[in-house]
């Protein structure tokens, strides 16, 4: 397993990493080799997703999930792998929808549904708000459209406008899909942070209270994060590491 980590540093392409990792399963799936595969699979999946190789990410997640009927690692470790498999499959499906949306926009630039799909993928999955907000602002989903339009016109806005943007994303969390809750919380917190920088007194105290609430949500949804994110396009946390099973 240590050699795999060394090889990953020199062969960053996820296809090469996946090929090397699959070699652990070439000798009859011995328990120690299965464990080595599972321990290193997460970084390959994460790398594949980062460069939009979703087919490869789903393939590796499915391979790992298919090995969870073996008595390797703890029950919690295997359950986390199965949860990751489900999550990666959902994201893979969303990527296909995003690609289809881009194809529709190439033929019909005013397709509001396609703009909404593309914008949600870029902002809430990839964290690319600069590219995603213009899509959301032309989309068919009223709440996303309104927030995106407000963001695009928020340069040099007053603190109350920034707070309103934070409130908008914070309120969206309640009805958001699971994968979208964390980026919405981070986005809300970033607007609150910006508002706090030019606020004082009771207004600043209220902003601090809301940021503390976001911190509590993050502690529940992403325990590794001890503070709300400072940047609006912060990356989503990686799936749980296999080392936690040791």
Coordinates of N, CA and C in Angstrom, one line a residue:
X1 N 0.8 -1.2 0.0 CA 0.0 0.0 0.0 C 0.9 1.2 0.0
X2 N 2.0 1.2 0.7 CA 2.9 2.4 0.7 C 3.4 2.6 -0.7
X3 N 3.7 1.6 -1.4 CA 4.3 1.7 -2.8 C 3.2 2.4 -3.7
X4 N 1.9 2.1 -3.4 CA 0.9 2.7 -4.2 C 0.9 4.2 -4.0
X5 N 1.0 4.6 -2.8 CA 1.0 6.1 -2.5 C 2.2 6.7 -3.2
X6 N 3.4 6.1 -3.2 CA 4.5 6.6 -3.9 C 4.3 6.7 -5.4
X7 N 3.6 5.7 -6.0 CA 3.4 5.7 -7.4 C 2.4 6.7 -7.8
X8 N 1.4 7.0 -6.9 CA 0.4 8.0 -7.2 C 1.0 9.4 -7.3
X9 N 2.1 9.6 -6.5 CA 2.7 10.9 -6.6 C 3.4 11.1 -8.0
X10 N 3.8 10.1 -8.6 CA 4.5 10.2 -9.9 C 3.6 9.9 -11.1
X11 N 2.5 9.4 -10.9 CA 1.5 9.1 -11.9 C 0.2 9.7 -11.6
X12 N 0.0 11.0 -11.7 CA -1.2 11.6 -11.2 C -2.5 11.3 -12.0
X13 N -2.3 10.8 -13.3 CA -3.5 10.5 -14.1 C -4.3 9.5 -13.4
X14 N -5.6 9.7 -13.2 CA -6.4 8.7 -12.5 C -6.5 7.4 -13.2
X15 N -6.5 7.4 -14.5 CA -6.5 6.1 -15.2 C -5.3 5.2 -14.9
X16 N -4.2 5.9 -14.8 CA -2.9 5.1 -14.5 C -3.0 4.6 -13.0
X17 N -3.5 5.5 -12.1 CA -3.6 5.1 -10.7 C -4.6 3.9 -10.6
X18 N -5.7 4.0 -11.3 CA -6.7 2.9 -11.2 C -6.1 1.6 -11.7
X19 N -5.4 1.7 -12.8 CA -4.8 0.5 -13.4 C -3.8 -0.2 -12.4
X20 N -3.0 0.6 -11.7 CA -2.1 0.1 -10.8 C -2.8 -0.5 -9.6
X21 N -3.9 0.2 -9.2 CA -4.6 -0.3 -8.0 C -5.3 -1.6 -8.3
X22 N -5.8 -1.8 -9.5 CA -6.6 -3.0 -9.8 C -5.6 -4.2 -9.7
X23 N -4.3 -4.0 -9.9 CA -3.4 -5.1 -9.8 C -3.4 -5.8 -8.4
X24 N -3.9 -5.1 -7.4 CA -4.0 -5.7 -6.1 C -5.0 -6.8 -6.1
X25 N -6.0 -6.8 -7.0 CA -7.0 -7.8 -7.1 C -6.8 -8.9 -8.1
X26 N -5.5 -8.9 -8.6 CA -5.2 -9.9 -9.7 C -4.9 -11.3 -9.2
X27 N -4.6 -11.4 -7.9 CA -4.2 -12.7 -7.4 C -5.2 -13.4 -6.5
X28 N -6.4 -13.5 -6.9 CA -7.4 -14.2 -6.2 C -8.1 -13.5 -5.1
X29 N -7.9 -12.1 -5.0 CA -8.5 -11.3 -4.0 C -8.2 -11.8 -2.6
X30 N -6.9 -11.9 -2.3 CA -6.5 -12.2 -0.9 C -6.8 -11.1 0.0
X31 N -7.2 -11.4 1.2 CA -7.7 -10.4 2.2 C -6.8 -9.2 2.3
X32 N -5.4 -9.4 2.4 CA -4.5 -8.3 2.6 C -4.5 -7.4 1.3
X33 N -4.7 -8.0 0.1 CA -4.6 -7.3 -1.1 C -5.9 -6.5 -1.3
X34 N -7.0 -7.2 -0.9 CA -8.3 -6.5 -0.9 C -8.3 -5.2 -0.1
X35 N -7.7 -5.4 1.1 CA -7.6 -4.2 2.0 C -6.7 -3.1 1.5
X36 N -5.6 -3.5 0.8 CA -4.8 -2.5 0.2 C -5.5 -1.8 -0.9
X37 N -6.3 -2.5 -1.7 CA -7.1 -1.8 -2.7 C -8.1 -0.8 -2.1
X38 N -8.8 -1.3 -1.0 CA -9.8 -0.4 -0.4 C -9.2 0.8 0.2
X39 N -8.0 0.6 0.8 CA -7.4 1.7 1.5 C -6.9 2.8 0.6
X40 N -6.6 2.4 -0.7 CA -6.1 3.4 -1.6 C -7.1 3.9 -2.7
X41 N -8.3 3.2 -2.7 CA -9.3 3.5 -3.7 C -9.8 4.9 -3.6
X42 N -9.9 5.5 -2.4 CA -10.6 6.7 -2.2 C -9.9 7.9 -3.0
X43 N -8.5 7.9 -2.9 CA -7.8 9.0 -3.6 C -7.9 8.9 -5.1
X44 N -8.0 7.7 -5.6 CA -8.2 7.5 -7.0 C -9.6 8.0 -7.4
X45 N -10.6 7.7 -6.7 CA -12.0 8.2 -7.0 C -12.0 9.7 -6.9
X46 N -11.4 10.2 -5.8 CA -11.5 11.7 -5.7 C -10.8 12.4 -6.8
X47 N -9.6 11.8 -7.2 CA -8.9 12.4 -8.3 C -9.7 12.4 -9.6
X48 N -10.3 11.2 -9.9 CA -11.1 11.0 -11.1 C -12.3 12.0 -11.1
X49 N -12.9 12.2 -10.0 CA -14.0 13.2 -9.9 C -13.6 14.6 -10.1
X50 N -12.4 14.9 -9.6 CA -11.8 16.3 -9.7 C -11.6 16.7 -11.2
X51 N -11.3 15.7 -12.0 CA -11.0 16.0 -13.4 C -12.1 15.5 -14.3
X52 N -13.3 15.3 -13.7 CA -14.5 15.0 -14.5 C -14.4 13.7 -15.2
X53 N -13.7 12.7 -14.6 CA -13.7 11.3 -15.2 C -14.7 10.5 -14.3
X54 N -15.9 10.9 -14.5 CA -16.9 10.3 -13.6 C -17.2 8.8 -13.9
X55 N -17.0 8.4 -15.1 CA -17.2 7.0 -15.4 C -16.1 6.1 -14.7
X56 N -14.9 6.6 -14.6 CA -13.9 5.9 -13.9 C -14.2 5.9 -12.4
X57 N -14.6 7.1 -11.9 CA -14.9 7.2 -10.5 C -16.0 6.2 -10.1
X58 N -17.1 6.1 -10.9 CA -18.1 5.1 -10.6 C -17.6 3.7 -10.7
X59 N -16.8 3.4 -11.7 CA -16.2 2.1 -11.8 C -15.5 1.7 -10.6
X60 N -14.6 2.6 -10.1 CA -13.8 2.2 -8.9 C -14.7 2.2 -7.7
X61 N -15.6 3.0 -7.5 CA -16.5 3.0 -6.4 C -17.3 1.7 -6.4
X62 N -17.8 1.2 -7.6 CA -18.5 -0.1 -7.7 C -17.6 -1.2 -7.4
X63 N -16.3 -1.2 -7.8 CA -15.4 -2.3 -7.5 C -15.2 -2.4 -5.9
X64 N -15.0 -1.2 -5.3 CA -14.8 -1.2 -3.9 C -16.1 -1.7 -3.2
X65 N -17.3 -1.2 -3.6 CA -18.5 -1.6 -3.0 C -18.7 -3.1 -3.1
X66 N -18.3 -3.7 -4.3 CA -18.5 -5.1 -4.5 C -17.6 -6.0 -3.6
X67 N -16.6 -5.4 -3.0 CA -15.7 -6.1 -2.1 C -16.2 -6.1 -0.6
X68 N -17.2 -5.4 -0.3 CA -17.6 -5.2 1.1 C -18.4 -6.4 1.7
X69 N -18.6 -7.4 0.9 CA -19.1 -8.6 1.5 C -18.0 -9.5 2.1
X70 N -16.8 -9.0 2.0 CA -15.7 -9.8 2.6 C -15.3 -9.2 4.0
X71 N -14.8 -10.1 4.9 CA -14.6 -9.6 6.2 C -13.3 -8.8 6.3
X72 N -13.2 -7.7 5.7 CA -12.0 -6.8 5.7 C -12.4 -5.5 6.4
X73 N -11.5 -5.0 7.3 CA -11.8 -3.8 8.0 C -12.9 -3.9 8.9
X74 N -13.4 -2.8 9.5 CA -14.5 -2.8 10.4 C -15.8 -2.7 9.6
X75 N -16.9 -3.1 10.3 CA -18.2 -2.9 9.7 C -18.5 -1.5 9.3
X76 N -18.0 -0.5 10.1 CA -18.2 0.9 9.8 C -17.4 1.3 8.6
X77 N -16.2 0.8 8.5 CA -15.4 1.0 7.3 C -16.1 0.6 6.0
X78 N -16.7 -0.7 6.1 CA -17.3 -1.2 4.9 C -18.6 -0.4 4.6
X79 N -19.3 0.0 5.6 CA -20.5 0.8 5.4 C -20.2 2.1 4.8
X80 N -19.1 2.8 5.2 CA -18.7 4.0 4.6 C -18.4 3.9 3.1
X81 N -17.8 2.7 2.7 CA -17.5 2.5 1.3 C -18.7 2.3 0.5
X82 N -19.7 1.6 1.1 CA -21.0 1.5 0.4 C -21.8 2.8 0.3
X83 N -21.7 3.7 1.3 CA -22.2 5.0 1.2 C -21.6 5.8 0.1
X84 N -20.2 5.7 0.1 CA -19.5 6.4 -1.0 C -19.9 5.9 -2.4
X85 N -20.1 4.6 -2.5 CA -20.6 4.1 -3.8 C -21.9 4.7 -4.2
X86 N -22.8 4.8 -3.3 CA -24.1 5.4 -3.6 C -23.9 6.9 -4.0
X87 N -23.1 7.6 -3.2 CA -22.9 9.0 -3.5 C -22.2 9.3 -4.8
X88 N -21.2 8.4 -5.2 CA -20.5 8.6 -6.4 C -21.4 8.3 -7.6
X89 N -22.2 7.3 -7.4 CA -23.2 7.0 -8.5 C -24.1 8.2 -8.8
X90 N -24.7 8.8 -7.7 CA -25.6 9.9 -7.9 C -24.8 11.1 -8.6
X91 N -23.6 11.3 -8.2 CA -22.9 12.4 -8.8 C -22.6 12.1 -10.3
X92 N -22.3 10.8 -10.5 CA -22.1 10.4 -11.9 C -23.3 10.6 -12.8
X93 N -24.5 10.4 -12.2 CA -25.7 10.6 -13.0 C -25.9 12.1 -13.2
X94 N -25.6 12.9 -12.2 CA -25.7 14.4 -12.4 C -24.7 14.9 -13.4
X95 N -23.6 14.3 -13.5 CA -22.6 14.7 -14.5 C -23.2 14.5 -15.9
X96 N -23.8 13.3 -16.1 CA -24.4 13.0 -17.4 C -25.5 14.0 -17.7
X97 N -26.3 14.4 -16.7 CA -27.3 15.5 -16.9 C -26.7 16.8 -17.3
X98 N -25.5 17.1 -16.6 CA -24.8 18.3 -17.0 C -24.3 18.3 -18.4
X99 N -23.7 17.2 -18.8 CA -23.2 17.1 -20.2 C -24.4 17.3 -21.2
X100 N -25.5 16.6 -20.9 CA -26.7 16.8 -21.8 C -27.2 18.2 -21.8
X101 N -27.1 18.9 -20.7 CA -27.6 20.3 -20.6 C -26.7 21.2 -21.5
X102 N -25.4 20.9 -21.4 CA -24.4 21.7 -22.3 C -24.7 21.5 -23.7
X103 N -25.0 20.2 -24.1 CA -25.4 19.9 -25.5 C -26.6 20.7 -25.9
X104 N -27.6 20.7 -25.0 CA -28.8 21.5 -25.4 C -28.6 23.0 -25.5
X105 N -27.7 23.5 -24.6 CA -27.4 24.9 -24.7 C -26.7 25.3 -26.0
X106 N -25.9 24.3 -26.5 CA -25.2 24.6 -27.7 C -26.1 24.8 -28.9
X107 N -27.3 24.1 -28.8 CA -28.3 24.2 -29.9 C -29.3 25.2 -29.5
X108 N -29.6 25.5 -28.3 CA -30.6 26.4 -27.9 C -30.1 27.2 -26.6
X109 N -29.4 28.3 -26.9 CA -28.7 29.0 -25.8 C -29.7 29.6 -24.7
X110 N -31.0 29.7 -25.0 CA -31.9 30.2 -24.1 C -32.7 29.1 -23.3
X111 N -32.3 27.9 -23.4 CA -32.9 26.8 -22.7 C -32.8 26.9 -21.2
X112 N -33.8 27.4 -20.5 CA -33.8 27.7 -19.1 C -33.5 26.5 -18.2
X113 N -34.1 25.4 -18.6 CA -33.9 24.1 -17.8 C -32.5 23.7 -17.9
X114 N -31.9 23.8 -19.1 CA -30.5 23.4 -19.3 C -29.6 24.3 -18.5
X115 N -29.9 25.6 -18.5 CA -29.1 26.6 -17.7 C -29.1 26.2 -16.2
X116 N -30.3 25.8 -15.7 CA -30.5 25.5 -14.3 C -29.6 24.2 -14.0
X117 N -29.7 23.2 -14.8 CA -28.9 22.0 -14.6 C -27.4 22.3 -14.6
X118 N -27.0 23.0 -15.6 CA -25.5 23.3 -15.7 C -25.1 24.2 -14.5
X119 N -25.9 25.1 -14.1 CA -25.5 26.0 -13.0 C -25.4 25.3 -11.7
X120 N -26.3 24.4 -11.4 CA -26.3 23.6 -10.2 C -25.1 22.7 -10.1
X121 N -24.7 22.1 -11.3 CA -23.5 21.3 -11.3 C -22.3 22.1 -11.0
X122 N -22.2 23.2 -11.7 CA -20.9 24.0 -11.6 C -20.8 24.6 -10.2
X123 N -21.9 25.2 -9.7 CA -21.8 25.8 -8.4 C -21.8 24.9 -7.2
X124 N -22.7 23.9 -7.2 CA -23.0 23.1 -6.0 C -22.3 21.7 -6.0
X125 N -21.7 21.3 -7.2 CA -20.9 20.1 -7.2 C -19.4 20.5 -7.4
X126 N -19.1 21.3 -8.4 CA -17.8 21.6 -8.7 C -17.2 22.8 -7.9
X127 N -18.1 23.6 -7.3 CA -17.6 24.8 -6.6 C -17.2 25.9 -7.5
X128 N -17.5 25.9 -8.8 CA -17.1 26.9 -9.8 C -18.3 27.9 -9.9
X129 N -18.3 28.8 -8.9 CA -19.4 29.8 -8.8 C -19.3 30.8 -9.9
X130 N -18.1 31.2 -10.3 CA -17.9 32.2 -11.3 C -18.5 31.8 -12.6
X131 N -18.3 30.5 -13.0 CA -18.9 30.0 -14.2 C -20.4 29.6 -14.1
X132 N -20.7 29.1 -12.9 CA -22.1 28.6 -12.7 C -23.1 29.6 -12.5
X133 N -22.8 30.8 -11.8 CA -23.8 31.8 -11.5 C -24.5 32.3 -12.7
X134 N -23.8 32.6 -13.8 CA -24.5 33.1 -15.0 C -25.5 32.1 -15.5
X135 N -25.2 30.8 -15.4 CA -26.2 29.8 -15.8 C -27.4 29.8 -14.9
X136 N -27.2 29.8 -13.6 CA -28.3 29.9 -12.6 C -29.2 31.1 -12.9
X137 N -28.6 32.2 -13.2 CA -29.3 33.5 -13.4 C -30.2 33.5 -14.6
X138 N -30.0 32.5 -15.5 CA -30.9 32.3 -16.6 C -31.7 31.1 -16.6
X139 N -31.7 30.4 -15.4 CA -32.3 29.1 -15.2 C -33.8 29.2 -15.0
X140 N -34.4 28.0 -14.9 CA -35.8 27.9 -14.8 C -36.3 27.7 -13.3
X141 N -35.4 27.7 -12.4 CA -35.7 27.5 -11.0 C -35.7 28.9 -10.3
X142 N -36.9 29.4 -9.9 CA -37.0 30.8 -9.4 C -36.0 31.1 -8.3
X143 N -35.9 30.3 -7.3 CA -35.1 30.7 -6.1 C -33.6 30.8 -6.5
X144 N -33.2 29.8 -7.2 CA -31.8 29.8 -7.7 C -31.5 31.0 -8.6
X145 N -32.5 31.3 -9.5 CA -32.4 32.4 -10.4 C -32.3 33.7 -9.7
X146 N -33.1 33.9 -8.7 CA -33.1 35.2 -8.0 C -31.8 35.4 -7.2
X147 N -31.4 34.4 -6.5 CA -30.1 34.5 -5.8 C -29.0 34.7 -6.7
X148 N -28.9 34.0 -7.8 CA -27.8 34.2 -8.7 C -27.8 35.6 -9.3
X149 N -28.9 36.1 -9.6 CA -29.0 37.5 -10.2 C -28.6 38.5 -9.1
X150 N -29.0 38.3 -7.9 CA -28.6 39.2 -6.8 C -27.1 39.1 -6.6
X151 N -26.5 37.9 -6.6 CA -25.1 37.8 -6.5 C -24.3 38.5 -7.6
X152 N -24.8 38.4 -8.8 CA -24.1 39.0 -9.9 C -24.1 40.5 -9.9
X153 N -25.0 41.1 -9.1 CA -25.1 42.5 -9.0 C -24.7 43.0 -7.6
X154 N -24.0 42.2 -6.8 CA -23.7 42.5 -5.4 C -22.3 43.2 -5.2
X155 N -21.6 43.5 -6.3 CA -20.3 44.2 -6.1 C -20.5 45.5 -5.3
X156 N -19.7 45.7 -4.3 CA -19.7 46.9 -3.4 C -21.1 47.1 -2.8
X157 N -21.8 46.0 -2.5 CA -23.1 46.1 -1.9 C -23.0 46.5 -0.4
X158 N -24.1 47.0 0.1 CA -24.1 47.3 1.5 C -24.2 46.1 2.4
X159 N -23.8 46.1 3.6 CA -23.9 44.9 4.5 C -25.2 44.2 4.5
X160 N -26.3 45.0 4.5 CA -27.6 44.4 4.6 C -27.9 43.5 3.4
X161 N -27.4 43.9 2.2 CA -27.6 43.2 1.0 C -26.8 41.9 1.1
X162 N -25.6 42.0 1.6 CA -24.7 40.8 1.8 C -25.4 39.8 2.8
X163 N -26.0 40.3 3.9 CA -26.7 39.4 4.8 C -27.9 38.8 4.1
X164 N -28.6 39.5 3.3 CA -29.7 38.9 2.6 C -29.3 37.8 1.7
X165 N -28.1 37.9 1.1 CA -27.6 36.8 0.2 C -27.3 35.6 1.1
X166 N -26.6 35.9 2.3 CA -26.4 34.8 3.2 C -27.7 34.1 3.6
X167 N -28.7 34.9 4.0 CA -30.0 34.3 4.4 C -30.6 33.5 3.3
X168 N -30.4 34.0 2.0 CA -31.0 33.2 0.9 C -30.5 31.8 0.8
X169 N -29.1 31.7 0.8 CA -28.5 30.4 0.7 C -28.8 29.5 1.9
X170 N -28.8 30.2 3.1 CA -29.0 29.4 4.3 C -30.4 28.8 4.3
X171 N -31.4 29.6 3.9 CA -32.8 29.1 3.8 C -32.9 28.0 2.8
X172 N -32.2 28.0 1.7 CA -32.2 27.0 0.7 C -31.8 25.6 1.2
X173 N -31.0 25.6 2.3 CA -30.4 24.4 2.8 C -31.5 23.4 3.2
X174 N -32.6 24.0 3.8 CA -33.7 23.2 4.4 C -34.3 22.2 3.4
X175 N -34.4 22.6 2.2 CA -35.0 21.8 1.1 C -34.1 21.3 0.1
X176 N -32.8 21.4 0.4 CA -31.8 21.0 -0.6 C -31.5 19.5 -0.6
X177 N -31.0 19.0 -1.8 CA -30.5 17.7 -1.8 C -29.3 17.5 -0.9
X178 N -29.0 16.3 -0.5 CA -27.9 16.1 0.5 C -26.6 16.6 -0.1
X179 N -26.3 16.4 -1.3 CA -25.0 16.8 -1.9 C -24.9 18.3 -2.0
X180 N -26.0 19.0 -2.0 CA -26.0 20.5 -2.2 C -26.0 21.2 -0.8
X181 N -26.2 20.6 0.3 CA -26.3 21.3 1.5 C -25.0 21.9 2.0
X182 N -23.9 21.2 1.9 CA -22.6 21.7 2.3 C -22.2 23.0 1.5
X183 N -22.2 22.9 0.1 CA -21.8 24.1 -0.6 C -22.7 25.3 -0.3
X184 N -24.0 25.0 -0.1 CA -24.9 26.1 0.2 C -24.6 26.7 1.6
X185 N -24.2 25.9 2.6 CA -23.8 26.4 3.9 C -22.6 27.2 3.8
X186 N -21.6 26.8 3.0 CA -20.4 27.5 2.8 C -20.6 28.8 2.1
X187 N -21.5 28.8 1.1 CA -21.8 30.0 0.4 C -22.5 31.1 1.3
X188 N -23.4 30.6 2.1 CA -24.1 31.5 3.1 C -23.1 32.1 4.0
X189 N -22.2 31.2 4.6 CA -21.2 31.7 5.5 C -20.3 32.7 4.9
X190 N -19.9 32.5 3.7 CA -19.0 33.5 3.0 C -19.7 34.9 2.9
X191 N -21.0 34.9 2.6 CA -21.6 36.2 2.5 C -21.8 36.8 3.9
X192 N -22.1 36.0 4.9 CA -22.1 36.5 6.3 C -20.7 37.1 6.7
X193 N -19.7 36.4 6.3 CA -18.3 36.8 6.7 C -18.1 38.2 6.0
X194 N -18.4 38.3 4.8 CA -18.2 39.6 4.1 C -19.0 40.7 4.7
X195 N -20.2 40.4 5.1 CA -21.1 41.4 5.8 C -20.5 41.8 7.1
X196 N -20.0 40.9 7.9 CA -19.4 41.2 9.2 C -18.2 42.1 9.1
X197 N -17.5 42.0 8.0 CA -16.3 42.9 7.9 C -16.6 44.4 7.8
X198 N -17.8 44.7 7.4 CA -18.2 46.1 7.4 C -19.4 46.4 8.3
X199 N -19.6 45.6 9.3 CA -20.7 45.8 10.3 C -20.2 46.0 11.7
X200 N -21.0 46.4 12.6 CA -20.6 46.6 14.0 C -21.8 46.4 14.9
X201 N -21.6 46.4 16.2 CA -22.7 46.4 17.1 C -23.6 45.2 17.0
X202 N -24.9 45.4 17.2 CA -25.9 44.4 17.2 C -25.9 43.6 15.9
X203 N -25.8 44.4 14.8 CA -25.8 43.7 13.5 C -24.7 42.7 13.3
X204 N -23.5 43.1 13.8 CA -22.4 42.1 13.7 C -22.6 41.0 14.6
X205 N -23.2 41.2 15.8 CA -23.4 40.1 16.7 C -24.4 39.1 16.1
X206 N -25.4 39.6 15.4 CA -26.4 38.7 14.8 C -25.8 37.9 13.7
X207 N -24.9 38.5 12.9 CA -24.2 37.8 11.9 C -23.4 36.7 12.5
X208 N -22.7 37.0 13.6 CA -21.9 36.0 14.4 C -22.8 34.8 14.8
X209 N -24.0 35.1 15.3 CA -24.9 34.0 15.7 C -25.2 33.1 14.6
X210 N -25.5 33.7 13.4 CA -25.8 32.9 12.2 C -24.6 32.0 11.8
X211 N -23.5 32.6 11.9 CA -22.3 31.8 11.5 C -22.0 30.7 12.5
X212 N -22.3 30.9 13.7 CA -22.2 29.8 14.7 C -23.2 28.7 14.4
X213 N -24.4 29.1 14.0 CA -25.4 28.0 13.6 C -24.8 27.2 12.4
X214 N -24.2 27.9 11.4 CA -23.7 27.2 10.3 C -22.6 26.3 10.7
X215 N -21.8 26.7 11.7 CA -20.7 25.9 12.2 C -21.3 24.6 12.8
X216 N -22.4 24.7 13.5 CA -23.1 23.5 14.0 C -23.6 22.6 12.9
X217 N -24.1 23.1 11.9 CA -24.5 22.3 10.8 C -23.3 21.6 10.1
X218 N -22.2 22.3 10.0 CA -21.1 21.7 9.4 C -20.5 20.6 10.3
X219 N -20.6 20.8 11.6 CA -20.1 19.7 12.5 C -20.9 18.5 12.3
X220 N -22.2 18.6 12.0 CA -23.0 17.4 11.8 C -22.8 16.8 10.4
X221 N -22.7 17.6 9.4 CA -22.6 17.1 8.0 C -21.2 16.8 7.6
X222 N -20.3 17.5 8.1 CA -18.8 17.3 7.8 C -18.0 17.5 9.0
X223 N -17.9 16.5 9.9 CA -17.2 16.6 11.1 C -15.8 17.1 11.1
X224 N -15.1 16.8 9.9 CA -13.7 17.2 9.8 C -13.6 18.8 9.7
X225 N -14.7 19.4 9.5 CA -14.6 20.9 9.4 C -15.0 21.5 10.7
X226 N -14.1 22.2 11.3 CA -14.4 22.8 12.6 C -14.8 24.2 12.6
X227 N -14.6 24.8 11.4 CA -15.1 26.2 11.2 C -15.8 26.3 9.9
X228 N -16.8 27.2 9.7 CA -17.3 27.5 8.4 C -16.3 27.9 7.4
X229 N -16.5 27.5 6.2 CA -15.5 27.8 5.1 C -15.4 29.3 4.9
X230 N -14.1 29.8 4.7 CA -13.9 31.2 4.4 C -14.1 31.6 3.0
X231 N -14.0 30.6 2.1 CA -14.0 30.9 0.6 C -15.3 30.3 0.1
X232 N -16.0 31.0 -0.9 CA -17.3 30.5 -1.4 C -17.1 29.3 -2.3
X233 N -15.9 29.1 -2.8 CA -15.8 28.0 -3.8 C -14.9 26.9 -3.1
X234 N -14.9 26.8 -1.8 CA -14.1 25.8 -1.1 C -14.5 24.4 -1.6
X235 N -13.5 23.5 -1.7 CA -13.8 22.1 -2.2 C -14.6 21.4 -1.2
X236 N -15.4 20.4 -1.7 CA -16.1 19.5 -0.8 C -15.2 18.6 -0.1
X237 N -15.5 18.2 1.1 CA -14.6 17.2 1.8 C -14.5 15.9 1.1
X238 N -13.4 15.3 1.2 CA -13.2 13.9 0.6 C -14.0 12.9 1.4
X239 N -14.5 11.8 0.8 CA -15.1 10.8 1.5 C -14.2 10.3 2.6
X240 N -14.8 9.6 3.6 CA -14.1 9.1 4.7 C -12.9 8.3 4.3
X241 N -11.7 8.5 5.0 CA -10.5 7.8 4.6 C -10.6 6.4 5.2
X242 N -10.0 5.4 4.5 CA -10.0 4.1 4.9 C -9.1 3.9 6.1
X243 N -8.2 4.8 6.3 CA -7.3 4.7 7.5 C -8.1 4.7 8.8
X244 N -9.3 5.3 8.8 CA -10.1 5.4 10.0 C -10.5 4.0 10.5
X245 N -10.4 3.0 9.6 CA -10.8 1.6 10.0 C -9.7 0.9 10.8
X246 N -8.5 1.5 10.9 CA -7.4 0.8 11.6 C -7.5 1.1 13.1

